[in-house]
Amino acid sequence: MTSHPKPVTIRPDVWSIPLAAVREPVDLEVIIPAFNESSRLPRTLAAMVTVLAAGSAARPGWTSRIVVVDNGSSDDTVAAAHILSLAGAEIVAIGCA
C-alpha cells in the first residue's frame, strides 16, 4: 500500500511569515540563488535589471522584482545585491543559511 502525504492546510494563527519577508505583490519575481557570487552577481543583476526594465516599458503598470537568495556566502554577495538596489532597482537579498 502506497502512502500519500496529507494536504497541508496553512492557518494564519499557527503559521506566520516574518514581516521582513512579506513584500508587495509583483507580476514577475525572478529568484537568483547565490553562494559566493560577488564577482559575477553585479553583471548578472545589471543584465536582468535591463531586461525587466524593457518589459516594464513595453507593458505599462507591469511590475517585477529580483530576489537574491544568499546561501551563507563568505564574500560580498549580499553587498553586491544591495548596491544595485540603492541605484533604484527592485532587488531584495535574503538569506537561507
PDB file of C-alpha atoms in Angstrom:
ATOM      1  CA  MET A   1       0.000   0.000   0.000  1.00  0.00           C
ATOM      2  CA  THR A   2       1.384   3.393  -1.025  1.00  0.00           C
ATOM      3  CA  SER A   3       1.172   6.169   1.489  1.00  0.00           C
ATOM      4  CA  HIS A   4       0.320   9.624   0.146  1.00  0.00           C
ATOM      5  CA  PRO A   5       1.148  12.788   2.060  1.00  0.00           C
ATOM      6  CA  LYS A   6      -1.808  14.574   3.562  1.00  0.00           C
ATOM      7  CA  PRO A   7      -2.595  18.023   2.181  1.00  0.00           C
ATOM      8  CA  VAL A   8      -1.190  20.836   4.267  1.00  0.00           C
ATOM      9  CA  THR A   9      -3.562  23.499   5.487  1.00  0.00           C
ATOM     10  CA  ILE A  10      -1.892  26.774   6.331  1.00  0.00           C
ATOM     11  CA  ARG A  11      -3.633  28.575   9.151  1.00  0.00           C
ATOM     12  CA  PRO A  12      -2.622  32.185   9.823  1.00  0.00           C
ATOM     13  CA  ASP A  13      -2.979  31.665  13.577  1.00  0.00           C
ATOM     14  CA  VAL A  14      -0.424  28.830  13.533  1.00  0.00           C
ATOM     15  CA  TRP A  15       1.886  29.662  10.628  1.00  0.00           C
ATOM     16  CA  SER A  16       3.278  33.112  10.139  1.00  0.00           C
ATOM     17  CA  ILE A  17       5.813  34.819   7.915  1.00  0.00           C
ATOM     18  CA  PRO A  18       8.142  37.413   9.449  1.00  0.00           C
ATOM     19  CA  LEU A  19       7.120  40.892   8.304  1.00  0.00           C
ATOM     20  CA  ALA A  20      10.516  41.393   6.651  1.00  0.00           C
ATOM     21  CA  ALA A  21       9.713  38.505   4.308  1.00  0.00           C
ATOM     22  CA  VAL A  22       6.328  39.895   3.236  1.00  0.00           C
ATOM     23  CA  ARG A  23       6.629  42.006   0.102  1.00  0.00           C
ATOM     24  CA  GLU A  24       4.173  43.762  -2.182  1.00  0.00           C
ATOM     25  CA  PRO A  25       2.939  41.511  -4.999  1.00  0.00           C
ATOM     26  CA  VAL A  26       4.512  41.901  -8.439  1.00  0.00           C
ATOM     27  CA  ASP A  27       3.786  40.455 -11.888  1.00  0.00           C
ATOM     28  CA  LEU A  28       7.156  38.687 -12.138  1.00  0.00           C
ATOM     29  CA  GLU A  29       9.611  37.795  -9.398  1.00  0.00           C
ATOM     30  CA  VAL A  30      12.994  36.435 -10.516  1.00  0.00           C
ATOM     31  CA  ILE A  31      14.723  34.279  -7.890  1.00  0.00           C
ATOM     32  CA  ILE A  32      18.521  34.016  -8.102  1.00  0.00           C
ATOM     33  CA  PRO A  33      20.179  31.524  -5.730  1.00  0.00           C
ATOM     34  CA  ALA A  34      23.711  32.635  -4.850  1.00  0.00           C
ATOM     35  CA  PHE A  35      26.717  31.349  -2.942  1.00  0.00           C
ATOM     36  CA  ASN A  36      29.947  33.383  -3.060  1.00  0.00           C
ATOM     37  CA  GLU A  37      28.901  35.125  -6.280  1.00  0.00           C
ATOM     38  CA  SER A  38      30.142  38.657  -5.563  1.00  0.00           C
ATOM     39  CA  SER A  39      32.360  38.638  -8.667  1.00  0.00           C
ATOM     40  CA  ARG A  40      29.552  37.581 -11.046  1.00  0.00           C
ATOM     41  CA  LEU A  41      26.449  38.963  -9.398  1.00  0.00           C
ATOM     42  CA  PRO A  42      26.796  42.646 -10.432  1.00  0.00           C
ATOM     43  CA  ARG A  43      26.891  41.766 -14.161  1.00  0.00           C
ATOM     44  CA  THR A  44      24.077  39.249 -13.800  1.00  0.00           C
ATOM     45  CA  LEU A  45      21.871  41.668 -11.895  1.00  0.00           C
ATOM     46  CA  ALA A  46      22.623  44.567 -14.246  1.00  0.00           C
ATOM     47  CA  ALA A  47      21.617  42.445 -17.245  1.00  0.00           C
ATOM     48  CA  MET A  48      18.464  41.243 -15.501  1.00  0.00           C
ATOM     49  CA  VAL A  49      17.512  44.801 -14.490  1.00  0.00           C
ATOM     50  CA  THR A  50      17.874  45.878 -18.139  1.00  0.00           C
ATOM     51  CA  VAL A  51      15.620  43.057 -19.357  1.00  0.00           C
ATOM     52  CA  LEU A  52      12.990  43.697 -16.687  1.00  0.00           C
ATOM     53  CA  ALA A  53      13.040  47.456 -17.339  1.00  0.00           C
ATOM     54  CA  ALA A  54      12.368  46.777 -21.027  1.00  0.00           C
ATOM     55  CA  GLY A  55       9.444  44.574 -20.024  1.00  0.00           C
ATOM     56  CA  SER A  56       8.057  47.316 -17.805  1.00  0.00           C
ATOM     57  CA  ALA A  57       8.437  49.900 -20.581  1.00  0.00           C
ATOM     58  CA  ALA A  58       6.564  47.669 -23.029  1.00  0.00           C
ATOM     59  CA  ARG A  59       3.749  46.936 -20.559  1.00  0.00           C
ATOM     60  CA  PRO A  60       2.700  49.992 -18.523  1.00  0.00           C
ATOM     61  CA  GLY A  61       1.861  49.027 -14.959  1.00  0.00           C
ATOM     62  CA  TRP A  62       3.798  45.750 -15.185  1.00  0.00           C
ATOM     63  CA  THR A  63       5.984  45.195 -12.135  1.00  0.00           C
ATOM     64  CA  SER A  64       8.907  42.937 -11.345  1.00  0.00           C
ATOM     65  CA  ARG A  65      11.446  42.219  -8.646  1.00  0.00           C
ATOM     66  CA  ILE A  66      14.699  40.302  -8.330  1.00  0.00           C
ATOM     67  CA  VAL A  67      15.269  38.271  -5.181  1.00  0.00           C
ATOM     68  CA  VAL A  68      18.820  37.137  -4.474  1.00  0.00           C
ATOM     69  CA  VAL A  69      18.790  34.181  -2.080  1.00  0.00           C
ATOM     70  CA  ASP A  70      22.158  34.071  -0.361  1.00  0.00           C
ATOM     71  CA  ASN A  71      23.147  30.637   0.912  1.00  0.00           C
ATOM     72  CA  GLY A  72      25.621  31.716   3.584  1.00  0.00           C
ATOM     73  CA  SER A  73      28.220  33.346   1.342  1.00  0.00           C
ATOM     74  CA  SER A  74      31.521  34.329   2.920  1.00  0.00           C
ATOM     75  CA  ASP A  75      32.200  37.035   0.329  1.00  0.00           C
ATOM     76  CA  ASP A  76      30.325  40.261  -0.517  1.00  0.00           C
ATOM     77  CA  THR A  77      27.414  38.643  -2.363  1.00  0.00           C
ATOM     78  CA  VAL A  78      24.764  40.416  -0.292  1.00  0.00           C
ATOM     79  CA  ALA A  79      26.576  43.760  -0.578  1.00  0.00           C
ATOM     80  CA  ALA A  80      26.678  43.402  -4.377  1.00  0.00           C
ATOM     81  CA  ALA A  81      22.899  42.997  -4.467  1.00  0.00           C
ATOM     82  CA  HIS A  82      22.408  45.857  -2.026  1.00  0.00           C
ATOM     83  CA  ILE A  83      24.480  48.291  -4.112  1.00  0.00           C
ATOM     84  CA  LEU A  84      22.250  47.807  -7.155  1.00  0.00           C
ATOM     85  CA  SER A  85      19.118  48.134  -5.034  1.00  0.00           C
ATOM     86  CA  LEU A  86      20.399  51.527  -3.849  1.00  0.00           C
ATOM     87  CA  ALA A  87      20.580  52.569  -7.506  1.00  0.00           C
ATOM     88  CA  GLY A  88      16.809  52.160  -7.713  1.00  0.00           C
ATOM     89  CA  ALA A  89      16.470  48.599  -8.974  1.00  0.00           C
ATOM     90  CA  GLU A  90      13.854  46.415  -7.295  1.00  0.00           C
ATOM     91  CA  ILE A  91      16.289  43.917  -5.766  1.00  0.00           C
ATOM     92  CA  VAL A  92      15.890  42.148  -2.446  1.00  0.00           C
ATOM     93  CA  ALA A  93      18.556  39.969  -0.823  1.00  0.00           C
ATOM     94  CA  ILE A  94      17.512  37.328   1.674  1.00  0.00           C
ATOM     95  CA  GLY A  95      19.486  34.636   3.464  1.00  0.00           C
ATOM     96  CA  CYS A  96      18.590  30.976   3.689  1.00  0.00           C
ATOM     97  CA  ALA A  97      21.522  29.506   5.592  1.00  0.00           C
TER      98      ALA A  97
END
